[in-house]
JSON list of C-alpha atoms and ligand atoms in Angstrom, two decimals:
[
{"chain": "A", "resi": 24, "resn": "MET", "atom": "CA", "xyz": [19.53, -12.18, 5.01]},
{"chain": "A", "resi": 25, "resn": "LYS", "atom": "CA", "xyz": [15.78, -11.53, 5.11]},
{"chain": "A", "resi": 26, "resn": "ILE", "atom": "CA", "xyz": [13.33, -13.68, 3.21]},
{"chain": "A", "resi": 27, "resn": "PHE", "atom": "CA", "xyz": [10.31, -11.93, 1.61]},
{"chain": "A", "resi": 28, "resn": "ALA", "atom": "CA", "xyz": [7.59, -14.10, 0.10]},
{"chain": "A", "resi": 29, "resn": "HIS", "atom": "CA", "xyz": [7.12, -12.68, -3.38]},
{"chain": "A", "resi": 30, "resn": "ARG", "atom": "CA", "xyz": [3.32, -12.26, -4.18]},
{"chain": "A", "resi": 31, "resn": "GLY", "atom": "CA", "xyz": [2.96, -14.52, -1.11]},
{"chain": "A", "resi": 32, "resn": "ALA", "atom": "CA", "xyz": [4.32, -18.10, -1.45]},
{"chain": "A", "resi": 33, "resn": "SER", "atom": "CA", "xyz": [3.50, -17.81, -5.03]},
{"chain": "A", "resi": 34, "resn": "GLY", "atom": "CA", "xyz": [5.59, -20.75, -6.29]},
{"chain": "A", "resi": 35, "resn": "ASP", "atom": "CA", "xyz": [3.13, -23.18, -4.67]},
{"chain": "A", "resi": 36, "resn": "PHE", "atom": "CA", "xyz": [-0.10, -21.11, -4.39]},
{"chain": "A", "resi": 37, "resn": "PRO", "atom": "CA", "xyz": [-1.86, -18.63, -6.74]},
{"chain": "A", "resi": 38, "resn": "GLU", "atom": "CA", "xyz": [-0.03, -15.40, -6.60]},
{"chain": "A", "resi": 39, "resn": "ASN", "atom": "CA", "xyz": [-1.38, -12.59, -4.38]},
{"chain": "A", "resi": 40, "resn": "THR", "atom": "CA", "xyz": [-4.21, -14.85, -2.87]},
{"chain": "A", "resi": 41, "resn": "LYS", "atom": "CA", "xyz": [-5.15, -15.74, 0.66]},
{"chain": "A", "resi": 42, "resn": "SER", "atom": "CA", "xyz": [-3.49, -19.20, 0.38]},
{"chain": "A", "resi": 43, "resn": "ALA", "atom": "CA", "xyz": [-0.23, -17.65, -0.74]},
{"chain": "A", "resi": 44, "resn": "ILE", "atom": "CA", "xyz": [-0.33, -15.23, 2.11]},
{"chain": "A", "resi": 45, "resn": "LEU", "atom": "CA", "xyz": [-1.21, -17.78, 4.79]},
{"chain": "A", "resi": 46, "resn": "GLU", "atom": "CA", "xyz": [1.40, -20.19, 3.53]},
{"chain": "A", "resi": 47, "resn": "ALA", "atom": "CA", "xyz": [4.07, -17.36, 3.82]},
{"chain": "A", "resi": 48, "resn": "LEU", "atom": "CA", "xyz": [2.94, -16.69, 7.41]},
{"chain": "A", "resi": 49, "resn": "LYS", "atom": "CA", "xyz": [3.15, -20.48, 8.18]},
{"chain": "A", "resi": 50, "resn": "VAL", "atom": "CA", "xyz": [6.72, -20.52, 6.80]},
{"chain": "A", "resi": 51, "resn": "GLY", "atom": "CA", "xyz": [7.67, -17.71, 9.05]},
{"chain": "A", "resi": 52, "resn": "VAL", "atom": "CA", "xyz": [9.04, -15.19, 6.55]},
{"chain": "A", "resi": 53, "resn": "ASP", "atom": "CA", "xyz": [10.52, -11.83, 7.36]},
{"chain": "A", "resi": 54, "resn": "GLY", "atom": "CA", "xyz": [8.01, -10.08, 5.17]},
{"chain": "A", "resi": 55, "resn": "ILE", "atom": "CA", "xyz": [5.38, -10.62, 2.48]},
{"chain": "A", "resi": 56, "resn": "GLU", "atom": "CA", "xyz": [5.51, -8.68, -0.88]},
{"chain": "A", "resi": 57, "resn": "VAL", "atom": "CA", "xyz": [2.19, -8.07, -2.65]},
{"chain": "A", "resi": 58, "resn": "ASP", "atom": "CA", "xyz": [1.05, -6.09, -5.61]},
{"chain": "A", "resi": 59, "resn": "ILE", "atom": "CA", "xyz": [-1.75, -3.51, -5.55]},
{"chain": "A", "resi": 60, "resn": "GLN", "atom": "CA", "xyz": [-3.99, -2.21, -8.26]},
{"chain": "A", "resi": 61, "resn": "SER", "atom": "CA", "xyz": [-6.90, 0.06, -7.74]},
{"chain": "A", "resi": 62, "resn": "ALA", "atom": "CA", "xyz": [-10.45, -0.99, -8.64]},
{"chain": "A", "resi": 63, "resn": "ILE", "atom": "CA", "xyz": [-13.24, 1.63, -8.87]},
{"chain": "A", "resi": 64, "resn": "ASP", "atom": "CA", "xyz": [-13.83, 1.56, -5.12]},
{"chain": "A", "resi": 65, "resn": "ASN", "atom": "CA", "xyz": [-11.06, -0.40, -3.41]},
{"chain": "A", "resi": 66, "resn": "TYR", "atom": "CA", "xyz": [-7.45, -1.50, -3.52]},
{"chain": "A", "resi": 67, "resn": "MET", "atom": "CA", "xyz": [-6.93, -5.06, -4.82]},
{"chain": "A", "resi": 68, "resn": "LEU", "atom": "CA", "xyz": [-4.11, -7.52, -4.55]},
{"chain": "A", "resi": 69, "resn": "ILE", "atom": "CA", "xyz": [-3.28, -8.33, -8.13]},
{"chain": "A", "resi": 70, "resn": "HIS", "atom": "CA", "xyz": [-0.03, -7.87, -10.18]},
{"chain": "A", "resi": 71, "resn": "ASP", "atom": "CA", "xyz": [-1.34, -6.99, -13.63]},
{"chain": "A", "resi": 72, "resn": "SER", "atom": "CA", "xyz": [-3.54, -4.13, -14.53]},
{"chain": "A", "resi": 73, "resn": "TRP", "atom": "CA", "xyz": [-5.38, -6.59, -16.81]},
{"chain": "A", "resi": 74, "resn": "LEU", "atom": "CA", "xyz": [-7.34, -9.41, -15.28]},
{"chain": "A", "resi": 75, "resn": "ASP", "atom": "CA", "xyz": [-6.60, -12.00, -18.03]},
{"chain": "A", "resi": 76, "resn": "ARG", "atom": "CA", "xyz": [-3.38, -13.64, -16.87]},
{"chain": "A", "resi": 77, "resn": "THR", "atom": "CA", "xyz": [-4.23, -14.56, -13.26]},
{"chain": "A", "resi": 78, "resn": "THR", "atom": "CA", "xyz": [-8.03, -14.60, -13.12]},
{"chain": "A", "resi": 79, "resn": "SER", "atom": "CA", "xyz": [-11.11, -15.97, -14.85]},
{"chain": "A", "resi": 80, "resn": "GLY", "atom": "CA", "xyz": [-11.97, -12.40, -15.90]},
{"chain": "A", "resi": 81, "resn": "GLN", "atom": "CA", "xyz": [-11.13, -10.09, -18.75]},
{"chain": "A", "resi": 82, "resn": "GLY", "atom": "CA", "xyz": [-10.60, -6.32, -18.89]},
{"chain": "A", "resi": 83, "resn": "LYS", "atom": "CA", "xyz": [-8.90, -3.79, -16.63]},
{"chain": "A", "resi": 84, "resn": "VAL", "atom": "CA", "xyz": [-9.08, -4.02, -12.99]},
{"chain": "A", "resi": 85, "resn": "SER", "atom": "CA", "xyz": [-9.61, -0.29, -12.69]},
{"chain": "A", "resi": 86, "resn": "ASP", "atom": "CA", "xyz": [-12.91, -0.60, -14.63]},
{"chain": "A", "resi": 87, "resn": "PHE", "atom": "CA", "xyz": [-14.60, -2.79, -11.94]},
{"chain": "A", "resi": 88, "resn": "THR", "atom": "CA", "xyz": [-15.85, -2.50, -8.45]},
{"chain": "A", "resi": 89, "resn": "ALA", "atom": "CA", "xyz": [-14.46, -4.74, -5.69]},
{"chain": "A", "resi": 90, "resn": "GLN", "atom": "CA", "xyz": [-17.83, -6.53, -5.67]},
{"chain": "A", "resi": 91, "resn": "GLN", "atom": "CA", "xyz": [-17.67, -7.29, -9.36]},
{"chain": "A", "resi": 92, "resn": "LEU", "atom": "CA", "xyz": [-14.17, -8.54, -8.99]},
{"chain": "A", "resi": 93, "resn": "SER", "atom": "CA", "xyz": [-15.17, -10.86, -6.13]},
{"chain": "A", "resi": 94, "resn": "SER", "atom": "CA", "xyz": [-17.03, -13.19, -8.62]},
{"chain": "A", "resi": 95, "resn": "LEU", "atom": "CA", "xyz": [-13.74, -13.96, -10.33]},
{"chain": "A", "resi": 96, "resn": "ASP", "atom": "CA", "xyz": [-11.51, -16.91, -9.87]},
{"chain": "A", "resi": 97, "resn": "ALA", "atom": "CA", "xyz": [-7.94, -15.85, -8.99]},
{"chain": "A", "resi": 98, "resn": "GLY", "atom": "CA", "xyz": [-6.73, -19.47, -8.91]},
{"chain": "A", "resi": 99, "resn": "ASN", "atom": "CA", "xyz": [-7.97, -22.60, -7.22]},
{"chain": "A", "resi": 100, "resn": "GLY", "atom": "CA", "xyz": [-11.31, -20.99, -6.66]},
{"chain": "A", "resi": 101, "resn": "GLU", "atom": "CA", "xyz": [-9.85, -18.08, -4.70]},
{"chain": "A", "resi": 102, "resn": "GLN", "atom": "CA", "xyz": [-10.90, -14.45, -4.89]},
{"chain": "A", "resi": 103, "resn": "ILE", "atom": "CA", "xyz": [-8.78, -11.41, -5.58]},
{"chain": "A", "resi": 104, "resn": "PRO", "atom": "CA", "xyz": [-8.10, -10.13, -2.07]},
{"chain": "A", "resi": 105, "resn": "THR", "atom": "CA", "xyz": [-8.65, -6.52, -1.02]},
{"chain": "A", "resi": 106, "resn": "LEU", "atom": "CA", "xyz": [-5.90, -4.55, 0.79]},
{"chain": "A", "resi": 107, "resn": "GLN", "atom": "CA", "xyz": [-8.03, -4.64, 3.88]},
{"chain": "A", "resi": 108, "resn": "GLN", "atom": "CA", "xyz": [-8.22, -8.49, 3.78]},
{"chain": "A", "resi": 109, "resn": "LEU", "atom": "CA", "xyz": [-4.44, -8.63, 3.53]},
{"chain": "A", "resi": 110, "resn": "LEU", "atom": "CA", "xyz": [-4.07, -6.42, 6.63]},
{"chain": "A", "resi": 111, "resn": "ASP", "atom": "CA", "xyz": [-6.58, -8.50, 8.50]},
{"chain": "A", "resi": 112, "resn": "TRP", "atom": "CA", "xyz": [-5.06, -11.86, 7.62]},
{"chain": "A", "resi": 113, "resn": "ASN", "atom": "CA", "xyz": [-1.63, -10.76, 8.45]},
{"chain": "A", "resi": 114, "resn": "ASN", "atom": "CA", "xyz": [-2.82, -9.25, 11.79]},
{"chain": "A", "resi": 115, "resn": "ASN", "atom": "CA", "xyz": [0.57, -7.52, 12.32]},
{"chain": "A", "resi": 116, "resn": "LYS", "atom": "CA", "xyz": [2.41, -10.89, 12.27]},
{"chain": "A", "resi": 117, "resn": "THR", "atom": "CA", "xyz": [4.97, -9.88, 9.75]},
{"chain": "A", "resi": 118, "resn": "LEU", "atom": "CA", "xyz": [6.14, -6.99, 7.50]},
{"chain": "A", "resi": 119, "resn": "LEU", "atom": "CA", "xyz": [4.00, -6.21, 4.49]},
{"chain": "A", "resi": 120, "resn": "ASN", "atom": "CA", "xyz": [5.72, -4.79, 1.44]},
{"chain": "A", "resi": 121, "resn": "ILE", "atom": "CA", "xyz": [2.91, -3.24, -0.54]},
{"chain": "A", "resi": 122, "resn": "GLU", "atom": "CA", "xyz": [4.04, -2.58, -4.12]},
{"chain": "A", "resi": 123, "resn": "LEU", "atom": "CA", "xyz": [1.94, 0.03, -5.91]},
{"chain": "A", "resi": 124, "resn": "LYS", "atom": "CA", "xyz": [1.54, -1.22, -9.47]},
{"chain": "A", "resi": 125, "resn": "HIS", "atom": "CA", "xyz": [0.22, 1.87, -11.19]},
{"chain": "A", "resi": 126, "resn": "ALA", "atom": "CA", "xyz": [-0.32, 5.53, -10.54]},
{"chain": "A", "resi": 127, "resn": "PHE", "atom": "CA", "xyz": [-3.50, 6.03, -8.59]},
{"chain": "A", "resi": 128, "resn": "GLU", "atom": "CA", "xyz": [-4.93, 8.49, -6.18]},
{"chain": "A", "resi": 129, "resn": "LEU", "atom": "CA", "xyz": [-3.11, 8.00, -2.89]},
{"chain": "A", "resi": 130, "resn": "GLU", "atom": "CA", "xyz": [-5.18, 9.93, -0.34]},
{"chain": "A", "resi": 131, "resn": "LYS", "atom": "CA", "xyz": [-7.52, 6.94, 0.34]},
{"chain": "A", "resi": 132, "resn": "PHE", "atom": "CA", "xyz": [-4.61, 4.52, 0.43]},
{"chain": "A", "resi": 133, "resn": "ALA", "atom": "CA", "xyz": [-2.94, 6.67, 3.11]},
{"chain": "A", "resi": 134, "resn": "ASP", "atom": "CA", "xyz": [-6.24, 6.83, 4.96]},
{"chain": "A", "resi": 135, "resn": "ILE", "atom": "CA", "xyz": [-6.57, 3.05, 5.05]},
{"chain": "A", "resi": 136, "resn": "LEU", "atom": "CA", "xyz": [-3.00, 2.71, 6.43]},
{"chain": "A", "resi": 137, "resn": "ILE", "atom": "CA", "xyz": [-3.66, 5.32, 9.11]},
{"chain": "A", "resi": 138, "resn": "SER", "atom": "CA", "xyz": [-6.95, 3.74, 10.24]},
{"chain": "A", "resi": 139, "resn": "ASN", "atom": "CA", "xyz": [-5.45, 0.33, 10.45]},
{"chain": "A", "resi": 140, "resn": "ILE", "atom": "CA", "xyz": [-2.52, 1.67, 12.55]},
{"chain": "A", "resi": 141, "resn": "GLU", "atom": "CA", "xyz": [-5.03, 3.45, 14.82]},
{"chain": "A", "resi": 142, "resn": "LYS", "atom": "CA", "xyz": [-7.06, 0.23, 15.22]},
{"chain": "A", "resi": 143, "resn": "GLY", "atom": "CA", "xyz": [-3.92, -1.79, 15.96]},
{"chain": "A", "resi": 144, "resn": "VAL", "atom": "CA", "xyz": [-4.30, -3.97, 12.93]},
{"chain": "A", "resi": 145, "resn": "ILE", "atom": "CA", "xyz": [-0.72, -3.20, 11.88]},
{"chain": "A", "resi": 146, "resn": "SER", "atom": "CA", "xyz": [2.17, -1.30, 13.28]},
{"chain": "A", "resi": 147, "resn": "LYS", "atom": "CA", "xyz": [4.04, 1.42, 11.34]},
{"chain": "A", "resi": 148, "resn": "SER", "atom": "CA", "xyz": [7.21, -0.67, 11.31]},
{"chain": "A", "resi": 149, "resn": "ASN", "atom": "CA", "xyz": [5.47, -3.52, 9.55]},
{"chain": "A", "resi": 150, "resn": "ILE", "atom": "CA", "xyz": [4.65, -1.46, 6.46]},
{"chain": "A", "resi": 151, "resn": "LEU", "atom": "CA", "xyz": [6.98, -0.98, 3.59]},
{"chain": "A", "resi": 152, "resn": "VAL", "atom": "CA", "xyz": [5.41, 0.73, 0.46]},
{"chain": "A", "resi": 153, "resn": "SER", "atom": "CA", "xyz": [7.33, 0.45, -2.74]},
{"chain": "A", "resi": 154, "resn": "SER", "atom": "CA", "xyz": [6.97, 1.34, -6.38]},
{"chain": "A", "resi": 155, "resn": "PHE", "atom": "CA", "xyz": [8.73, 1.76, -9.65]},
{"chain": "A", "resi": 156, "resn": "ASP", "atom": "CA", "xyz": [6.83, 5.13, -9.78]},
{"chain": "A", "resi": 157, "resn": "HIS", "atom": "CA", "xyz": [9.12, 7.17, -7.48]},
{"chain": "A", "resi": 158, "resn": "HIS", "atom": "CA", "xyz": [6.74, 10.08, -7.67]},
{"chain": "A", "resi": 159, "resn": "GLN", "atom": "CA", "xyz": [4.11, 7.97, -5.89]},
{"chain": "A", "resi": 160, "resn": "ILE", "atom": "CA", "xyz": [6.38, 6.92, -2.98]},
{"chain": "A", "resi": 161, "resn": "HIS", "atom": "CA", "xyz": [7.74, 10.47, -2.79]},
{"chain": "A", "resi": 162, "resn": "TRP", "atom": "CA", "xyz": [4.15, 11.74, -2.32]},
{"chain": "A", "resi": 163, "resn": "LEU", "atom": "CA", "xyz": [3.48, 9.15, 0.26]},
{"chain": "A", "resi": 164, "resn": "LYS", "atom": "CA", "xyz": [6.67, 9.91, 2.26]},
{"chain": "A", "resi": 165, "resn": "ASN", "atom": "CA", "xyz": [5.75, 13.61, 2.35]},
{"chain": "A", "resi": 166, "resn": "ALA", "atom": "CA", "xyz": [2.25, 12.85, 3.48]},
{"chain": "A", "resi": 167, "resn": "LEU", "atom": "CA", "xyz": [3.32, 10.20, 6.04]},
{"chain": "A", "resi": 168, "resn": "PRO", "atom": "CA", "xyz": [6.92, 11.05, 7.16]},
{"chain": "A", "resi": 169, "resn": "TRP", "atom": "CA", "xyz": [6.96, 7.93, 9.37]},
{"chain": "A", "resi": 170, "resn": "LEU", "atom": "CA", "xyz": [6.39, 5.62, 6.47]},
{"chain": "A", "resi": 171, "resn": "ASN", "atom": "CA", "xyz": [9.12, 3.34, 5.24]},
{"chain": "A", "resi": 172, "resn": "ILE", "atom": "CA", "xyz": [9.37, 3.40, 1.42]},
{"chain": "A", "resi": 173, "resn": "GLY", "atom": "CA", "xyz": [11.13, 1.14, -0.91]},
{"chain": "A", "resi": 174, "resn": "ALA", "atom": "CA", "xyz": [12.54, 2.55, -4.24]},
{"chain": "A", "resi": 175, "resn": "LEU", "atom": "CA", "xyz": [12.22, -0.09, -6.98]},
{"chain": "A", "resi": 176, "resn": "THR", "atom": "CA", "xyz": [14.72, -0.19, -9.86]},
{"chain": "A", "resi": 177, "resn": "SER", "atom": "CA", "xyz": [15.48, -2.57, -12.63]},
{"chain": "A", "resi": 178, "resn": "SER", "atom": "CA", "xyz": [18.58, -0.57, -13.58]},
{"chain": "A", "resi": 179, "resn": "ILE", "atom": "CA", "xyz": [21.95, 0.28, -12.02]},
{"chain": "A", "resi": 180, "resn": "PRO", "atom": "CA", "xyz": [22.14, 4.04, -12.50]},
{"chain": "A", "resi": 181, "resn": "LEU", "atom": "CA", "xyz": [25.51, 5.77, -12.96]},
{"chain": "A", "resi": 182, "resn": "ASN", "atom": "CA", "xyz": [25.22, 7.18, -9.50]},
{"chain": "A", "resi": 183, "resn": "TYR", "atom": "CA", "xyz": [24.05, 3.93, -8.09]},
{"chain": "A", "resi": 184, "resn": "ALA", "atom": "CA", "xyz": [21.64, 4.27, -5.11]},
{"chain": "A", "resi": 185, "resn": "LYS", "atom": "CA", "xyz": [21.62, 8.15, -5.02]},
{"chain": "A", "resi": 186, "resn": "PHE", "atom": "CA", "xyz": [18.05, 8.24, -6.25]},
{"chain": "A", "resi": 187, "resn": "ALA", "atom": "CA", "xyz": [16.80, 6.17, -3.26]},
{"chain": "A", "resi": 188, "resn": "GLN", "atom": "CA", "xyz": [18.74, 8.29, -0.80]},
{"chain": "A", "resi": 189, "resn": "GLU", "atom": "CA", "xyz": [17.10, 11.40, -2.35]},
{"chain": "A", "resi": 190, "resn": "LEU", "atom": "CA", "xyz": [13.73, 9.81, -1.86]},
{"chain": "A", "resi": 191, "resn": "ASN", "atom": "CA", "xyz": [14.63, 9.29, 1.84]},
{"chain": "A", "resi": 192, "resn": "ALA", "atom": "CA", "xyz": [13.78, 5.68, 1.28]},
{"chain": "A", "resi": 193, "resn": "PHE", "atom": "CA", "xyz": [14.31, 2.91, 3.73]},
{"chain": "A", "resi": 194, "resn": "SER", "atom": "CA", "xyz": [15.31, 0.43, 1.15]},
{"chain": "A", "resi": 195, "resn": "VAL", "atom": "CA", "xyz": [16.13, -0.05, -2.54]},
{"chain": "A", "resi": 196, "resn": "HIS", "atom": "CA", "xyz": [14.64, -3.04, -4.34]},
{"chain": "A", "resi": 197, "resn": "VAL", "atom": "CA", "xyz": [16.76, -4.03, -7.32]},
{"chain": "A", "resi": 198, "resn": "ASP", "atom": "CA", "xyz": [16.64, -6.70, -10.06]},
{"chain": "A", "resi": 199, "resn": "LYS", "atom": "CA", "xyz": [18.91, -9.63, -9.28]},
{"chain": "A", "resi": 200, "resn": "SER", "atom": "CA", "xyz": [20.08, -9.76, -12.84]},
{"chain": "A", "resi": 201, "resn": "PHE", "atom": "CA", "xyz": [21.83, -6.48, -12.47]},
{"chain": "A", "resi": 202, "resn": "VAL", "atom": "CA", "xyz": [22.61, -5.93, -8.78]},
{"chain": "A", "resi": 203, "resn": "ASN", "atom": "CA", "xyz": [26.36, -6.08, -8.03]},
{"chain": "A", "resi": 204, "resn": "LYS", "atom": "CA", "xyz": [28.74, -5.34, -5.14]},
{"chain": "A", "resi": 205, "resn": "ALA", "atom": "CA", "xyz": [29.39, -1.79, -6.16]},
{"chain": "A", "resi": 206, "resn": "PHE", "atom": "CA", "xyz": [25.72, -1.01, -6.06]},
{"chain": "A", "resi": 207, "resn": "VAL", "atom": "CA", "xyz": [25.23, -2.73, -2.73]},
{"chain": "A", "resi": 208, "resn": "ASP", "atom": "CA", "xyz": [28.25, -1.00, -1.16]},
{"chain": "A", "resi": 209, "resn": "ASP", "atom": "CA", "xyz": [27.08, 2.37, -2.41]},
{"chain": "A", "resi": 210, "resn": "ALA", "atom": "CA", "xyz": [23.52, 1.76, -0.96]},
{"chain": "A", "resi": 211, "resn": "ILE", "atom": "CA", "xyz": [25.00, 0.74, 2.34]},
{"chain": "A", "resi": 212, "resn": "ASP", "atom": "CA", "xyz": [27.11, 3.88, 2.44]},
{"chain": "A", "resi": 213, "resn": "ARG", "atom": "CA", "xyz": [23.93, 5.84, 2.00]},
{"chain": "A", "resi": 214, "resn": "GLY", "atom": "CA", "xyz": [22.21, 4.05, 4.86]},
{"chain": "A", "resi": 215, "resn": "LEU", "atom": "CA", "xyz": [19.85, 1.94, 2.66]},
{"chain": "A", "resi": 216, "resn": "GLN", "atom": "CA", "xyz": [18.74, -1.67, 2.90]},
{"chain": "A", "resi": 217, "resn": "VAL", "atom": "CA", "xyz": [19.12, -3.62, -0.43]},
{"chain": "A", "resi": 218, "resn": "TYR", "atom": "CA", "xyz": [16.55, -6.23, -1.31]},
{"chain": "A", "resi": 219, "resn": "ALA", "atom": "CA", "xyz": [16.87, -8.15, -4.66]},
{"chain": "A", "resi": 220, "resn": "TYR", "atom": "CA", "xyz": [13.97, -9.69, -6.74]},
{"chain": "A", "resi": 221, "resn": "THR", "atom": "CA", "xyz": [13.17, -12.33, -7.71]},
{"chain": "A", "resi": 222, "resn": "VAL", "atom": "CA", "xyz": [15.55, -14.87, -6.29]},
{"chain": "A", "resi": 223, "resn": "ASP", "atom": "CA", "xyz": [14.59, -18.54, -6.33]},
{"chain": "A", "resi": 224, "resn": "LYS", "atom": "CA", "xyz": [17.63, -20.58, -7.38]},
{"chain": "A", "resi": 225, "resn": "PRO", "atom": "CA", "xyz": [20.20, -21.59, -4.67]},
{"chain": "A", "resi": 226, "resn": "GLU", "atom": "CA", "xyz": [23.06, -20.35, -6.93]},
{"chain": "A", "resi": 227, "resn": "ASP", "atom": "CA", "xyz": [21.41, -16.99, -7.08]},
{"chain": "A", "resi": 228, "resn": "ILE", "atom": "CA", "xyz": [20.80, -16.87, -3.31]},
{"chain": "A", "resi": 229, "resn": "ALA", "atom": "CA", "xyz": [24.47, -17.72, -2.81]},
{"chain": "A", "resi": 230, "resn": "HIS", "atom": "CA", "xyz": [25.40, -14.81, -5.11]},
{"chain": "A", "resi": 231, "resn": "MET", "atom": "CA", "xyz": [23.12, -12.36, -3.18]},
{"chain": "A", "resi": 232, "resn": "LEU", "atom": "CA", "xyz": [24.76, -13.45, 0.11]},
{"chain": "A", "resi": 233, "resn": "LYS", "atom": "CA", "xyz": [28.20, -12.96, -1.46]},
{"chain": "A", "resi": 234, "resn": "ILE", "atom": "CA", "xyz": [27.64, -9.36, -2.60]},
{"chain": "A", "resi": 235, "resn": "GLY", "atom": "CA", "xyz": [26.00, -8.43, 0.71]},
{"chain": "A", "resi": 236, "resn": "VAL", "atom": "CA", "xyz": [22.32, -8.02, -0.30]},
{"chain": "A", "resi": 237, "resn": "HIS", "atom": "CA", "xyz": [20.17, -7.62, 2.87]},
{"chain": "A", "resi": 238, "resn": "GLY", "atom": "CA", "xyz": [17.06, -9.39, 1.65]},
{"chain": "A", "resi": 239, "resn": "ILE", "atom": "CA", "xyz": [15.50, -11.39, -1.25]},
{"chain": "A", "resi": 240, "resn": "PHE", "atom": "CA", "xyz": [12.12, -11.63, -2.72]},
{"chain": "A", "resi": 241, "resn": "THR", "atom": "CA", "xyz": [11.43, -15.30, -3.52]},
{"chain": "A", "resi": 242, "resn": "ASN", "atom": "CA", "xyz": [8.44, -17.33, -4.78]},
{"chain": "A", "resi": 243, "resn": "TYR", "atom": "CA", "xyz": [9.68, -20.25, -2.66]},
{"chain": "A", "resi": 244, "resn": "PRO", "atom": "CA", "xyz": [10.24, -18.84, 0.79]},
{"chain": "A", "resi": 245, "resn": "ALA", "atom": "CA", "xyz": [10.27, -22.30, 2.58]},
{"chain": "A", "resi": 246, "resn": "ILE", "atom": "CA", "xyz": [13.09, -23.47, 0.20]},
{"chain": "A", "resi": 247, "resn": "ALA", "atom": "CA", "xyz": [15.02, -20.25, 0.64]},
{"chain": "A", "resi": 248, "resn": "LYS", "atom": "CA", "xyz": [14.71, -20.41, 4.38]},
{"chain": "A", "resi": 249, "resn": "LYS", "atom": "CA", "xyz": [16.04, -23.99, 4.44]},
{"chain": "A", "resi": 250, "resn": "TYR", "atom": "CA", "xyz": [18.84, -23.04, 2.07]},
{"chain": "A", "resi": 251, "resn": "LEU", "atom": "CA", "xyz": [19.97, -20.21, 4.37]},
{"chain": "A", "resi": 252, "resn": "ALA", "atom": "CA", "xyz": [19.69, -22.30, 7.51]},
{"chain": "A", "resi": 253, "resn": "ASN", "atom": "CA", "xyz": [22.00, -24.89, 5.91]},
{"chain": "A", "resi": 254, "resn": "THR", "atom": "CA", "xyz": [24.42, -22.30, 4.59]},
{"chain": "A", "resi": 255, "resn": "ILE", "atom": "CA", "xyz": [24.85, -19.74, 7.40]},
{"chain": "A", "resi": 256, "resn": "THR", "atom": "CA", "xyz": [26.46, -21.26, 10.41]},
{"chain": "B", "resi": 325, "resn": "G3P", "atom": "O1", "xyz": [8.82, -5.84, -5.69]},
{"chain": "B", "resi": 325, "resn": "G3P", "atom": "C1", "xyz": [9.72, -6.60, -6.30]},
{"chain": "B", "resi": 325, "resn": "G3P", "atom": "C2", "xyz": [9.16, -7.21, -7.64]},
{"chain": "B", "resi": 325, "resn": "G3P", "atom": "O2", "xyz": [7.96, -7.87, -7.23]},
{"chain": "B", "resi": 325, "resn": "G3P", "atom": "C3", "xyz": [8.93, -6.26, -8.63]},
{"chain": "B", "resi": 325, "resn": "G3P", "atom": "O3", "xyz": [8.61, -6.90, -9.86]},
{"chain": "B", "resi": 325, "resn": "G3P", "atom": "O4", "xyz": [6.90, -7.55, -11.58]},
{"chain": "B", "resi": 325, "resn": "G3P", "atom": "O5", "xyz": [7.44, -9.08, -9.73]},
{"chain": "B", "resi": 325, "resn": "G3P", "atom": "O6", "xyz": [6.18, -6.98, -9.34]},
{"chain": "B", "resi": 325, "resn": "G3P", "atom": "P1", "xyz": [7.25, -7.65, -10.20]},
{"chain": "B", "resi": 326, "resn": "CA", "atom": "CA1", "xyz": [5.81, -7.09, -7.10]}
]
């Protein structure tokens, strides 16, 4: 089962920051999940559309420039990273699951991905873009047919993972509280990977293994890795 560091190694470091990302790389995860909001002139790694919970600032991320945001403390004196900083720090070492946290204009986002691929900063196979806004990932898949997209859901629809297959998604990312074997089996039949969020407790990891989930998002990737190493023979 794959281990994705959720907002980086966010159980031990401030979420979506450089230290959380570098720690995830040190642990040797299968992927790093981050959240993206758009500022006036750049894409930033931050979960909420409001600055208040995770930074020293107040107001909406989308009302500020990246330079203005760089003066804020995102935890332990760290800055809110830009998408480009994430790509550079990762340097193609692992898969990046970039979650789009609100509806924003996607042309520039697609351009950033393409230019980084052309420069060799990241390979296509190390990019997975996900969102709860399926219209956004649908647009991206049309614009960039090679792109792997992940369809997020917190529900178990009546026709299970059909929506993700219709999106031509690579994976479906589902809330651990609701995912069950019927959903996983249906997704597998449709050729989809199933990744569950957010799975930290050993009992929950064991349950995900039992129902056949392919990967988990966890705030404690080192602990999850150790658990898997001791469980799977
Ligand atoms: O991408 C999986 C998970 O991160 C979605 O929920 O609120 O943690 O971004 P949230
Ligand atoms: Ca997320």
